[in-house]
mmCIF file of C-alpha atoms and ligand atoms in Angstrom:
data_model
loop_
_atom_site.group_PDB
_atom_site.id
_atom_site.type_symbol
_atom_site.label_atom_id
_atom_site.label_comp_id
_atom_site.label_asym_id
_atom_site.label_seq_id
_atom_site.Cartn_x
_atom_site.Cartn_y
_atom_site.Cartn_z
ATOM 1 C CA UNK C 1 35.096 -8.170 27.898
ATOM 2 C CA UNK C 2 37.574 -10.291 25.914
ATOM 3 C CA UNK C 3 40.277 -8.495 23.930
ATOM 4 C CA UNK C 4 38.914 -9.951 20.625
ATOM 5 C CA UNK C 5 35.468 -8.442 21.275
ATOM 6 C CA UNK C 6 37.036 -5.112 22.298
ATOM 7 C CA UNK C 7 39.173 -5.095 19.134
ATOM 8 C CA UNK C 8 36.086 -5.835 17.026
ATOM 9 C CA UNK C 9 34.187 -3.024 18.728
ATOM 10 C CA UNK C 10 37.023 -0.574 18.115
ATOM 11 C CA UNK C 11 37.295 -1.648 14.486
ATOM 12 C CA UNK C 12 33.539 -1.318 14.036
ATOM 13 C CA UNK C 13 33.509 2.159 15.621
ATOM 14 C CA UNK C 14 36.459 3.280 13.516
ATOM 15 C CA UNK C 15 34.794 2.103 10.287
ATOM 16 C CA UNK C 16 31.473 3.626 11.321
ATOM 17 C CA UNK C 17 33.157 6.981 12.025
ATOM 18 C CA UNK C 18 35.006 6.936 8.706
ATOM 19 C CA UNK C 19 31.772 6.154 6.851
ATOM 20 C CA UNK C 20 29.872 8.789 8.789
ATOM 21 C CA UNK C 21 32.489 11.486 8.124
ATOM 22 C CA UNK C 22 32.715 10.612 4.407
ATOM 23 C CA UNK C 23 28.935 10.675 4.148
ATOM 24 C CA UNK C 24 28.776 14.103 5.819
ATOM 25 C CA UNK C 25 31.505 15.471 3.535
ATOM 26 C CA UNK C 26 29.719 14.112 0.472
ATOM 27 C CA UNK C 27 26.317 15.439 1.617
ATOM 28 C CA UNK C 28 27.813 18.855 2.309
ATOM 29 C CA UNK C 29 29.537 19.013 -1.060
ATOM 30 C CA UNK C 30 26.245 18.455 -2.924
ATOM 31 C CA UNK C 31 24.171 20.570 -0.522
ATOM 32 C CA UNK C 32 22.040 17.651 0.729
ATOM 33 C CA UNK C 33 21.413 16.155 4.170
ATOM 34 C CA UNK C 34 22.596 12.596 4.965
ATOM 35 C CA UNK C 35 18.960 11.417 4.892
ATOM 36 C CA UNK C 36 18.542 12.864 1.410
ATOM 37 C CA UNK C 37 21.721 11.193 0.164
ATOM 38 C CA UNK C 38 20.459 7.845 1.500
ATOM 39 C CA UNK C 39 17.050 8.381 -0.104
ATOM 40 C CA UNK C 40 18.517 9.402 -3.463
ATOM 41 C CA UNK C 41 20.897 6.429 -3.288
ATOM 42 C CA UNK C 42 18.071 4.003 -2.472
ATOM 43 C CA UNK C 43 16.957 4.098 -6.122
ATOM 44 C CA UNK C 44 20.389 2.972 -7.287
ATOM 45 C CA UNK C 45 20.169 0.184 -4.696
ATOM 46 C CA UNK C 46 16.692 -0.712 -6.010
ATOM 47 C CA UNK C 47 18.163 -0.825 -9.514
ATOM 48 C CA UNK C 48 20.967 -3.217 -8.458
ATOM 49 C CA UNK C 49 18.643 -5.350 -6.328
ATOM 50 C CA UNK C 50 16.261 -5.720 -9.291
ATOM 51 C CA UNK C 51 19.123 -6.876 -11.513
ATOM 52 C CA UNK C 52 20.401 -9.371 -8.910
ATOM 53 C CA UNK C 53 16.904 -10.835 -8.398
ATOM 54 C CA UNK C 54 16.460 -11.108 -12.158
ATOM 55 C CA UNK C 55 19.765 -12.916 -12.618
ATOM 56 C CA UNK C 56 19.759 -15.193 -9.575
ATOM 57 C CA UNK C 57 16.096 -16.111 -9.021
ATOM 58 C CA UNK C 58 14.240 -19.057 -10.490
ATOM 59 C CA UNK C 59 11.943 -18.460 -13.479
ATOM 60 C CA UNK C 60 8.835 -18.950 -11.309
ATOM 61 C CA UNK C 61 10.045 -16.309 -8.864
ATOM 62 C CA UNK C 62 10.894 -13.817 -11.594
ATOM 63 C CA UNK C 63 7.781 -14.256 -13.741
ATOM 64 C CA UNK C 64 4.693 -13.938 -11.572
ATOM 65 C CA UNK C 65 1.650 -11.732 -11.010
ATOM 66 C CA UNK C 66 3.721 -8.536 -10.832
ATOM 67 C CA UNK C 67 5.220 -8.925 -14.281
ATOM 68 C CA UNK C 68 1.737 -8.921 -15.749
ATOM 69 C CA UNK C 69 1.113 -5.388 -17.035
ATOM 70 C CA UNK C 70 -2.550 -5.758 -16.112
ATOM 71 C CA UNK C 71 -1.851 -6.259 -12.414
ATOM 72 C CA UNK C 72 -4.006 -4.025 -10.260
ATOM 73 C CA UNK C 73 -1.118 -2.100 -8.667
ATOM 74 C CA UNK C 74 0.158 -1.167 -12.114
ATOM 75 C CA UNK C 75 -3.185 -0.297 -13.682
ATOM 76 C CA UNK C 76 -4.844 1.440 -10.745
ATOM 77 C CA UNK C 77 -1.841 3.084 -9.049
ATOM 78 C CA UNK C 78 1.271 3.489 -11.249
ATOM 79 C CA UNK C 79 -0.602 4.287 -14.456
ATOM 80 C CA UNK C 80 -2.286 7.129 -12.545
ATOM 81 C CA UNK C 81 0.839 7.770 -10.500
ATOM 82 C CA UNK C 82 0.987 11.551 -10.683
ATOM 83 C CA UNK C 83 -2.682 11.804 -9.686
ATOM 84 C CA UNK C 84 -2.010 9.663 -6.566
ATOM 85 C CA UNK C 85 1.062 11.707 -5.738
ATOM 86 C CA UNK C 86 -1.051 14.865 -6.044
ATOM 87 C CA UNK C 87 -3.770 13.492 -3.780
ATOM 88 C CA UNK C 88 -1.214 12.503 -1.132
ATOM 89 C CA UNK C 89 0.588 15.862 -1.140
ATOM 90 C CA UNK C 90 -2.715 17.740 -0.912
ATOM 91 C CA UNK C 91 -3.838 15.587 2.045
ATOM 92 C CA UNK C 92 -0.410 16.024 3.664
ATOM 93 C CA UNK C 93 -0.586 19.815 3.406
ATOM 94 C CA UNK C 94 -4.132 19.872 4.788
ATOM 95 C CA UNK C 95 -3.017 17.751 7.759
ATOM 96 C CA UNK C 96 0.075 19.892 8.390
ATOM 97 C CA UNK C 97 -1.938 23.125 8.282
ATOM 98 C CA UNK C 98 -4.498 21.702 10.726
ATOM 99 C CA UNK C 99 -1.879 20.130 13.022
ATOM 100 C CA UNK C 100 -0.524 23.504 14.263
ATOM 101 C CA UNK C 101 2.997 22.405 13.379
ATOM 102 C CA UNK C 102 5.600 24.754 14.968
ATOM 103 C CA UNK C 103 6.863 25.726 11.495
ATOM 104 C CA UNK C 104 3.432 26.990 10.385
ATOM 105 C CA UNK C 105 1.846 28.962 13.180
ATOM 106 C CA UNK C 106 1.091 32.393 11.799
ATOM 107 C CA UNK C 107 -1.105 33.297 8.833
ATOM 108 C CA UNK C 108 1.968 34.619 7.047
ATOM 109 C CA UNK C 109 3.840 31.343 7.467
ATOM 110 C CA UNK C 110 0.833 29.431 6.131
ATOM 111 C CA UNK C 111 0.568 31.639 3.051
ATOM 112 C CA UNK C 112 4.299 31.349 2.394
ATOM 113 C CA UNK C 113 4.128 27.571 2.719
ATOM 114 C CA UNK C 114 1.210 27.301 0.285
ATOM 115 C CA UNK C 115 2.792 29.678 -2.207
ATOM 116 C CA UNK C 116 6.131 27.829 -2.226
ATOM 117 C CA UNK C 117 4.327 24.462 -2.276
ATOM 118 C CA UNK C 118 2.294 25.473 -5.306
ATOM 119 C CA UNK C 119 5.335 26.779 -7.195
ATOM 120 C CA UNK C 120 7.263 23.545 -6.594
ATOM 121 C CA UNK C 121 4.224 21.381 -7.422
ATOM 122 C CA UNK C 122 3.703 23.280 -10.683
ATOM 123 C CA UNK C 123 7.323 22.909 -11.781
ATOM 124 C CA UNK C 124 7.433 19.220 -10.857
ATOM 125 C CA UNK C 125 4.124 18.656 -12.694
ATOM 126 C CA UNK C 126 5.458 20.488 -15.723
ATOM 127 C CA UNK C 127 8.587 18.313 -15.736
ATOM 128 C CA UNK C 128 6.414 15.170 -15.533
ATOM 129 C CA UNK C 129 4.296 16.479 -18.447
ATOM 130 C CA UNK C 130 7.385 17.265 -20.547
ATOM 131 C CA UNK C 131 8.930 13.843 -20.020
ATOM 132 C CA UNK C 132 5.880 11.585 -20.258
ATOM 133 C CA UNK C 133 2.967 13.434 -21.898
ATOM 134 C CA UNK C 134 3.814 16.326 -24.197
ATOM 135 C CA UNK C 135 6.887 18.402 -25.012
ATOM 136 C CA UNK C 136 5.931 20.725 -27.846
ATOM 137 C CA UNK C 137 4.945 17.596 -29.753
ATOM 138 C CA UNK C 138 6.060 14.152 -28.635
ATOM 139 C CA UNK C 139 6.993 13.865 -24.939
ATOM 140 C CA UNK C 140 10.752 13.695 -24.210
ATOM 141 C CA UNK C 141 10.712 9.909 -23.667
ATOM 142 C CA UNK C 142 9.142 9.373 -27.111
ATOM 143 C CA UNK C 143 11.414 11.954 -28.757
ATOM 144 C CA UNK C 144 14.467 10.034 -27.498
ATOM 145 C CA UNK C 145 12.955 6.829 -28.900
ATOM 146 C CA UNK C 146 12.298 8.334 -32.345
ATOM 147 C CA UNK C 147 15.651 10.153 -32.494
ATOM 148 C CA UNK C 148 17.408 6.845 -31.885
ATOM 149 C CA UNK C 149 15.648 5.157 -34.809
ATOM 150 C CA UNK C 150 12.449 3.884 -33.151
ATOM 151 C CA UNK C 151 9.080 3.604 -34.877
ATOM 152 C CA UNK C 152 5.568 2.432 -34.268
ATOM 153 C CA UNK C 153 5.394 -0.587 -36.581
ATOM 154 C CA UNK C 154 3.035 -3.393 -37.555
ATOM 155 C CA UNK C 155 -0.122 -1.301 -37.340
ATOM 156 C CA UNK C 156 -2.991 -3.109 -39.063
ATOM 157 C CA UNK C 157 -5.016 -1.100 -41.599
ATOM 158 C CA UNK C 158 -8.256 -1.962 -39.773
ATOM 159 C CA UNK C 159 -6.990 -0.374 -36.521
ATOM 160 C CA UNK C 160 -5.597 2.606 -38.390
ATOM 161 C CA UNK C 161 -8.869 3.434 -40.135
ATOM 162 C CA UNK C 162 -10.705 3.232 -36.819
ATOM 163 C CA UNK C 163 -8.493 5.888 -35.163
ATOM 164 C CA UNK C 164 -7.097 7.923 -38.078
ATOM 165 C CA UNK C 165 -9.853 8.471 -40.615
ATOM 166 C CA UNK C 166 -9.276 10.081 -44.016
ATOM 167 C CA UNK C 167 -6.245 12.245 -44.722
ATOM 168 C CA UNK C 168 -4.902 11.923 -41.148
ATOM 169 C CA UNK C 169 -3.834 8.374 -41.929
ATOM 170 C CA UNK C 170 -1.567 9.492 -44.804
ATOM 171 C CA UNK C 171 -0.205 12.422 -42.805
ATOM 172 C CA UNK C 172 1.235 10.218 -40.057
ATOM 173 C CA UNK C 173 1.596 6.723 -41.536
ATOM 174 C CA UNK C 174 3.334 5.080 -44.455
ATOM 175 C CA UNK C 175 3.096 1.481 -45.672
ATOM 176 C CA UNK C 176 5.724 -0.875 -44.188
ATOM 177 C CA UNK C 177 8.170 -2.733 -46.422
ATOM 178 C CA UNK C 178 6.232 -5.985 -45.822
ATOM 179 C CA UNK C 179 3.276 -4.333 -47.603
ATOM 180 C CA UNK C 180 0.833 -5.690 -45.029
ATOM 181 C CA UNK C 181 0.958 -3.084 -42.282
ATOM 182 C CA UNK C 182 1.722 0.581 -41.595
ATOM 183 C CA UNK C 183 4.349 2.438 -39.580
ATOM 184 C CA UNK C 184 4.909 5.938 -38.132
ATOM 185 C CA UNK C 185 7.632 7.841 -36.362
ATOM 186 C CA UNK C 186 5.694 10.909 -35.265
ATOM 187 C CA UNK C 187 3.023 9.447 -32.987
ATOM 188 C CA UNK C 188 3.304 8.914 -29.229
ATOM 189 C CA UNK C 189 3.929 5.558 -27.543
ATOM 190 C CA UNK C 190 0.457 5.959 -26.034
ATOM 191 C CA UNK C 191 -1.161 6.202 -29.499
ATOM 192 C CA UNK C 192 0.953 3.323 -30.786
ATOM 193 C CA UNK C 193 -0.305 1.159 -27.909
ATOM 194 C CA UNK C 194 -3.896 2.134 -28.712
ATOM 195 C CA UNK C 195 -3.363 1.085 -32.328
ATOM 196 C CA UNK C 196 -1.931 -2.247 -31.138
ATOM 197 C CA UNK C 197 1.332 -1.412 -32.950
ATOM 198 C CA UNK C 198 4.870 -2.544 -32.042
ATOM 199 C CA UNK C 199 6.982 0.224 -30.426
ATOM 200 C CA UNK C 200 10.384 -1.011 -31.565
ATOM 201 C CA UNK C 201 13.783 -0.114 -32.936
ATOM 202 C CA UNK C 202 14.934 2.737 -30.692
ATOM 203 C CA UNK C 203 16.130 3.530 -27.204
ATOM 204 C CA UNK C 204 12.899 3.620 -25.147
ATOM 205 C CA UNK C 205 13.519 5.362 -21.775
ATOM 206 C CA UNK C 206 11.423 3.825 -19.010
ATOM 207 C CA UNK C 207 8.426 6.049 -18.202
ATOM 208 C CA UNK C 208 7.718 3.908 -15.140
ATOM 209 C CA UNK C 209 11.182 4.399 -13.660
ATOM 210 C CA UNK C 210 10.916 8.122 -14.314
ATOM 211 C CA UNK C 211 7.441 8.501 -12.815
ATOM 212 C CA UNK C 212 8.115 6.381 -9.728
ATOM 213 C CA UNK C 213 11.433 8.054 -8.874
ATOM 214 C CA UNK C 214 10.191 11.546 -9.768
ATOM 215 C CA UNK C 215 7.089 11.154 -7.564
ATOM 216 C CA UNK C 216 9.101 9.659 -4.702
ATOM 217 C CA UNK C 217 11.685 12.437 -4.771
ATOM 218 C CA UNK C 218 8.967 15.065 -4.850
ATOM 219 C CA UNK C 219 7.072 13.561 -1.904
ATOM 220 C CA UNK C 220 10.229 13.012 0.128
ATOM 221 C CA UNK C 221 11.842 16.401 -0.477
ATOM 222 C CA UNK C 222 8.572 18.242 -0.003
ATOM 223 C CA UNK C 223 7.614 16.600 3.272
ATOM 224 C CA UNK C 224 11.011 16.090 4.946
ATOM 225 C CA UNK C 225 11.037 19.690 6.245
ATOM 226 C CA UNK C 226 8.275 18.640 8.695
ATOM 227 C CA UNK C 227 9.774 15.273 9.663
ATOM 228 C CA UNK C 228 10.147 14.521 13.385
ATOM 229 C CA UNK C 229 11.930 11.259 14.165
ATOM 230 C CA UNK C 230 11.582 7.511 13.568
ATOM 231 C CA UNK C 231 10.925 6.702 17.273
ATOM 232 C CA UNK C 232 8.011 9.155 17.436
ATOM 233 C CA UNK C 233 6.697 7.926 14.051
ATOM 234 C CA UNK C 234 6.714 4.257 15.068
ATOM 235 C CA UNK C 235 5.571 5.195 18.597
ATOM 236 C CA UNK C 236 2.391 6.769 17.184
ATOM 237 C CA UNK C 237 1.749 3.751 14.925
ATOM 238 C CA UNK C 238 2.193 1.326 17.878
ATOM 239 C CA UNK C 239 -0.035 3.513 20.013
ATOM 240 C CA UNK C 240 -2.810 3.392 17.402
ATOM 241 C CA UNK C 241 -2.562 -0.423 17.059
ATOM 242 C CA UNK C 242 -2.782 -0.725 20.863
ATOM 243 C CA UNK C 243 -5.850 1.525 21.006
ATOM 244 C CA UNK C 244 -7.620 -0.321 18.184
ATOM 245 C CA UNK C 245 -7.096 -3.699 19.884
ATOM 246 C CA UNK C 246 -7.993 -2.558 23.430
ATOM 247 C CA UNK C 247 -11.533 -3.005 24.791
ATOM 248 C CA UNK C 248 -12.516 0.148 26.730
ATOM 249 C CA UNK C 249 -12.438 -0.416 30.529
ATOM 250 C CA UNK C 250 -15.485 1.764 31.163
ATOM 251 C CA UNK C 251 -18.207 0.359 28.890
ATOM 252 C CA UNK C 252 -20.735 3.016 29.946
ATOM 253 C CA UNK C 253 -18.549 5.908 28.828
ATOM 254 C CA UNK C 254 -18.939 6.960 25.187
ATOM 255 C CA UNK C 255 -15.875 5.321 23.546
ATOM 256 C CA UNK C 256 -14.130 7.042 20.664
ATOM 257 C CA UNK C 257 -14.993 5.146 17.486
ATOM 258 C CA UNK C 258 -12.178 3.283 15.765
ATOM 259 C CA UNK C 259 -12.582 5.524 12.754
ATOM 260 C CA UNK C 260 -12.154 8.623 14.938
ATOM 261 C CA UNK C 261 -8.984 7.100 16.395
ATOM 262 C CA UNK C 262 -7.578 6.457 12.919
ATOM 263 C CA UNK C 263 -8.443 10.033 11.886
ATOM 264 C CA UNK C 264 -6.681 11.317 15.032
ATOM 265 C CA UNK C 265 -3.663 9.226 14.129
ATOM 266 C CA UNK C 266 -3.456 10.704 10.614
ATOM 267 C CA UNK C 267 -3.732 14.187 12.107
ATOM 268 C CA UNK C 268 -0.906 13.516 14.530
ATOM 269 C CA UNK C 269 1.260 11.633 12.013
ATOM 270 C CA UNK C 270 0.767 13.273 8.594
ATOM 271 C CA UNK C 271 3.875 11.532 7.249
ATOM 272 C CA UNK C 272 2.175 8.155 7.482
ATOM 273 C CA UNK C 273 0.195 8.597 4.266
ATOM 274 C CA UNK C 274 3.377 9.703 2.465
ATOM 275 C CA UNK C 275 5.207 6.690 3.876
ATOM 276 C CA UNK C 276 2.513 4.346 2.483
ATOM 277 C CA UNK C 277 2.727 5.750 -1.044
ATOM 278 C CA UNK C 278 6.537 5.858 -0.980
ATOM 279 C CA UNK C 279 6.591 2.165 0.013
ATOM 280 C CA UNK C 280 4.276 1.284 -2.869
ATOM 281 C CA UNK C 281 6.374 3.304 -5.336
ATOM 282 C CA UNK C 282 9.609 1.650 -4.132
ATOM 283 C CA UNK C 283 8.065 -1.813 -4.497
ATOM 284 C CA UNK C 284 6.708 -1.089 -7.985
ATOM 285 C CA UNK C 285 10.072 0.339 -9.001
ATOM 286 C CA UNK C 286 11.670 -2.925 -7.918
ATOM 287 C CA UNK C 287 9.168 -4.831 -10.099
ATOM 288 C CA UNK C 288 10.012 -2.609 -13.073
ATOM 289 C CA UNK C 289 13.715 -3.115 -12.388
ATOM 290 C CA UNK C 290 13.282 -6.893 -12.252
ATOM 291 C CA UNK C 291 11.067 -7.431 -15.285
ATOM 292 C CA UNK C 292 11.055 -4.552 -17.741
ATOM 293 C CA UNK C 293 13.346 -2.611 -20.118
ATOM 294 C CA UNK C 294 17.093 -2.707 -20.674
ATOM 295 C CA UNK C 295 19.504 -1.361 -18.066
ATOM 296 C CA UNK C 296 20.307 1.693 -20.176
ATOM 297 C CA UNK C 297 16.622 2.546 -20.679
ATOM 298 C CA UNK C 298 15.989 2.394 -16.940
ATOM 299 C CA UNK C 299 19.093 4.452 -16.249
ATOM 300 C CA UNK C 300 17.874 7.204 -18.580
ATOM 301 C CA UNK C 301 14.481 7.244 -16.789
ATOM 302 C CA UNK C 302 16.329 7.515 -13.481
ATOM 303 C CA UNK C 303 18.595 10.349 -14.643
ATOM 304 C CA UNK C 304 15.676 12.416 -15.949
ATOM 305 C CA UNK C 305 13.895 11.935 -12.612
ATOM 306 C CA UNK C 306 16.987 13.089 -10.694
ATOM 307 C CA UNK C 307 17.247 16.093 -13.022
ATOM 308 C CA UNK C 308 13.806 17.397 -11.973
ATOM 309 C CA UNK C 309 14.613 17.220 -8.264
ATOM 310 C CA UNK C 310 18.036 18.784 -8.832
ATOM 311 C CA UNK C 311 16.444 21.683 -10.657
ATOM 312 C CA UNK C 312 13.665 22.372 -8.151
ATOM 313 C CA UNK C 313 15.267 21.499 -4.814
ATOM 314 C CA UNK C 314 19.056 21.544 -5.138
ATOM 315 C CA UNK C 315 19.738 24.297 -7.659
ATOM 316 C CA UNK C 316 18.055 26.967 -5.473
ATOM 317 C CA UNK C 317 20.083 25.768 -2.472
ATOM 318 C CA UNK C 318 23.234 25.836 -4.556
ATOM 319 C CA UNK C 319 22.516 29.324 -5.807
ATOM 320 C CA UNK C 320 21.674 30.369 -2.264
ATOM 321 C CA UNK C 321 18.267 31.527 -3.461
ATOM 322 C CA UNK C 322 15.480 31.769 -0.937
ATOM 323 C CA UNK C 323 12.769 32.390 -3.482
ATOM 324 C CA UNK C 324 11.369 28.887 -3.831
ATOM 325 C CA UNK C 325 13.166 27.039 -1.059
ATOM 326 C CA UNK C 326 11.271 26.922 2.221
HETATM 327 C C1 LIG Q 1 0.664 23.296 -1.350
HETATM 328 C C2 LIG Q 1 0.939 22.215 -2.313
HETATM 329 C C3 LIG Q 1 -0.258 21.855 -3.052
HETATM 330 C C4 LIG Q 1 0.092 21.026 -4.249
HETATM 331 C C5 LIG Q 1 -1.122 20.612 -5.072
HETATM 332 C C6 LIG Q 1 -1.645 21.722 -5.831
HETATM 333 C C7 LIG Q 1 -2.703 21.654 -6.617
HETATM 334 C C8 LIG Q 1 -3.559 20.441 -6.842
HETATM 335 C C9 LIG Q 1 -4.928 20.880 -7.080
HETATM 336 C C10 LIG Q 1 -5.960 20.150 -6.785
HETATM 337 C C11 LIG Q 1 -5.807 18.732 -6.343
HETATM 338 C C12 LIG Q 1 -7.085 18.177 -5.943
HETATM 339 C C13 LIG Q 1 -7.304 16.900 -6.034
HETATM 340 C C14 LIG Q 1 -6.288 15.994 -6.679
HETATM 341 C C15 LIG Q 1 -6.869 15.035 -7.718
HETATM 342 C C16 LIG Q 1 -6.500 14.969 -8.967
HETATM 343 C C17 LIG Q 1 -5.539 15.916 -9.607
HETATM 344 C C18 LIG Q 1 -4.474 15.140 -10.334
HETATM 345 C C19 LIG Q 1 -3.857 15.960 -11.399
HETATM 346 C C20 LIG Q 1 -3.122 14.993 -12.275
HETATM 347 O O1 LIG Q 1 -2.050 14.648 -11.986
HETATM 348 S S1 LIG Q 1 -3.995 14.432 -13.623
HETATM 349 C C21 LIG Q 1 -2.961 13.290 -14.413
HETATM 350 C C22 LIG Q 1 -3.050 11.918 -13.907
HETATM 351 N N1 LIG Q 1 -2.316 11.080 -14.779
HETATM 352 C C23 LIG Q 1 -1.361 10.310 -14.351
HETATM 353 O O2 LIG Q 1 -1.057 10.301 -13.201
HETATM 354 C C24 LIG Q 1 -0.698 9.439 -15.415
HETATM 355 C C25 LIG Q 1 0.582 8.824 -14.941
HETATM 356 N N2 LIG Q 1 1.090 7.914 -15.946
HETATM 357 C C26 LIG Q 1 2.110 8.207 -16.757
HETATM 358 O O3 LIG Q 1 2.720 9.255 -16.686
HETATM 359 C C27 LIG Q 1 2.462 7.138 -17.774
HETATM 360 O O4 LIG Q 1 1.419 6.231 -17.906
HETATM 361 C C28 LIG Q 1 3.728 6.347 -17.339
HETATM 362 C C29 LIG Q 1 4.902 7.297 -17.390
HETATM 363 C C30 LIG Q 1 3.586 5.748 -15.969
HETATM 364 C C31 LIG Q 1 4.000 5.173 -18.278
HETATM 365 O O5 LIG Q 1 4.008 5.520 -19.527
HETATM 366 P P1 LIG Q 1 3.564 4.392 -20.557
HETATM 367 O O6 LIG Q 1 4.490 3.229 -20.471
HETATM 368 O O7 LIG Q 1 2.152 4.035 -20.162
HETATM 369 O O8 LIG Q 1 3.655 5.060 -21.892
HETATM 370 N N1 LIG Q 2 6.051 -2.366 -12.105
HETATM 371 C C1 LIG Q 2 5.370 -2.723 -13.202
HETATM 372 N N2 LIG Q 2 4.308 -3.543 -13.115
HETATM 373 C C2 LIG Q 2 3.627 -3.899 -14.221
HETATM 374 N N3 LIG Q 2 3.918 -3.475 -15.468
HETATM 375 C C3 LIG Q 2 4.961 -2.640 -15.605
HETATM 376 C C4 LIG Q 2 5.733 -2.226 -14.481
HETATM 377 N N4 LIG Q 2 6.719 -1.416 -14.927
HETATM 378 C C5 LIG Q 2 6.560 -1.325 -16.250
HETATM 379 N N5 LIG Q 2 5.504 -2.052 -16.660
HETATM 380 C C6 LIG Q 2 5.013 -2.191 -18.044
HETATM 381 O O1 LIG Q 2 6.118 -2.245 -18.928
HETATM 382 C C7 LIG Q 2 5.872 -1.452 -20.083
HETATM 383 C C8 LIG Q 2 6.957 -0.427 -20.201
HETATM 384 O O2 LIG Q 2 6.816 0.553 -19.195
HETATM 385 P P1 LIG Q 2 7.519 1.956 -19.210
HETATM 386 O O3 LIG Q 2 7.939 2.218 -20.624
HETATM 387 O O4 LIG Q 2 6.523 2.925 -18.718
HETATM 388 O O5 LIG Q 2 8.674 1.829 -18.286
HETATM 389 C C9 LIG Q 2 4.507 -0.834 -19.902
HETATM 390 O O6 LIG Q 2 3.617 -1.616 -20.618
HETATM 391 P P2 LIG Q 2 2.390 -0.960 -21.400
HETATM 392 O O7 LIG Q 2 2.950 0.273 -22.030
HETATM 393 O O8 LIG Q 2 1.980 -2.009 -22.367
HETATM 394 O O9 LIG Q 2 1.378 -0.705 -20.347
HETATM 395 C C10 LIG Q 2 4.233 -0.962 -18.424
HETATM 396 O O10 LIG Q 2 2.862 -1.107 -18.100
#
């Protein structure tokens, strides 16, 4: 080996060790594993990547199918994002309980797992509700918007009368200064959209960033306790592809149907379904980061999403509580 290559190797190893040690120190100081730090950091990376693509790509690359709000991934998946996250976590738990995982063998362990899972799911759902749906009135994201001067403007009288008949109209709306439309500062962004109004004038935290990061953190932190390793994960996936392509040698024997093989695969690799949804969420987050909202509005969505995970997963670790940690 030449001395230049050896020197490069040594330099590489030294830098790798420094990085590794720093990472471990940082993880330890915040009570997270290295994998968790990487996962949490991946959303900041997504954020920066989105900005770089927005700034450096051509117009055709930036404005395409995915910046259309009506695209199927947005309407069918993200807009029902918490429902999909719920379905995936329920399927994951069913698969784990049926897979005889070493961590859940006895009846007691199963009950404990379900009880802790339900508590964490309820708190995470409540946090999602507070931020995006309802928080003793407007949800937090709409409260922030109104508190910073935002309003639902340019609502046509025709639309208003269709949705707010009689006295309700006067309770929530007042005529705009242009005299041609109405405005309100105590209705939700959802209602404003239904009235075809303009949601403008305030700081509007991104609900998409919040939902996608919140759901991803929940799925990751909830399922990582059962994670094996990347080689076994990819090994199982390769194995399934091989089996699906192979023609059985003994044609007379009853072959296992392809569907049965896929079902077997999901039983043996319950993380696969989580992996699929996490990949979709990461991709959709990148689309949001490229096309929508200001940097500050996306940052606020991100911080509120981190706050939920900190409260449910890291605070108990920090306090040394074993009540809801598994
Ligand atoms: C042991 C652990 C178990 C955990 C599960 C426990 C109980 C679940 C019980 C039964 C589940 C059985 C089946 C699951 C099927 C459905 C239940 C889903 C429950 C829901 O989540 S209903 C709500 C669905 N709604 C959404 O997901 C809406 C998401 N969208 C938004 O929040 C917003 O549109 C937005 C933030 C993305 C964007 O805001 P706007 O820009 O549109 O204003
Ligand atoms: N990844 C994505 N793909 C398509 N549309 C997106 C998107 N991220 C955000 N949007 C759209 O951008 C708007 C602002 O999103 P949010 O405030 O939730 O971050 C929303 O429009 P609509 O409210 O008109 O549906 C939403 O549908």
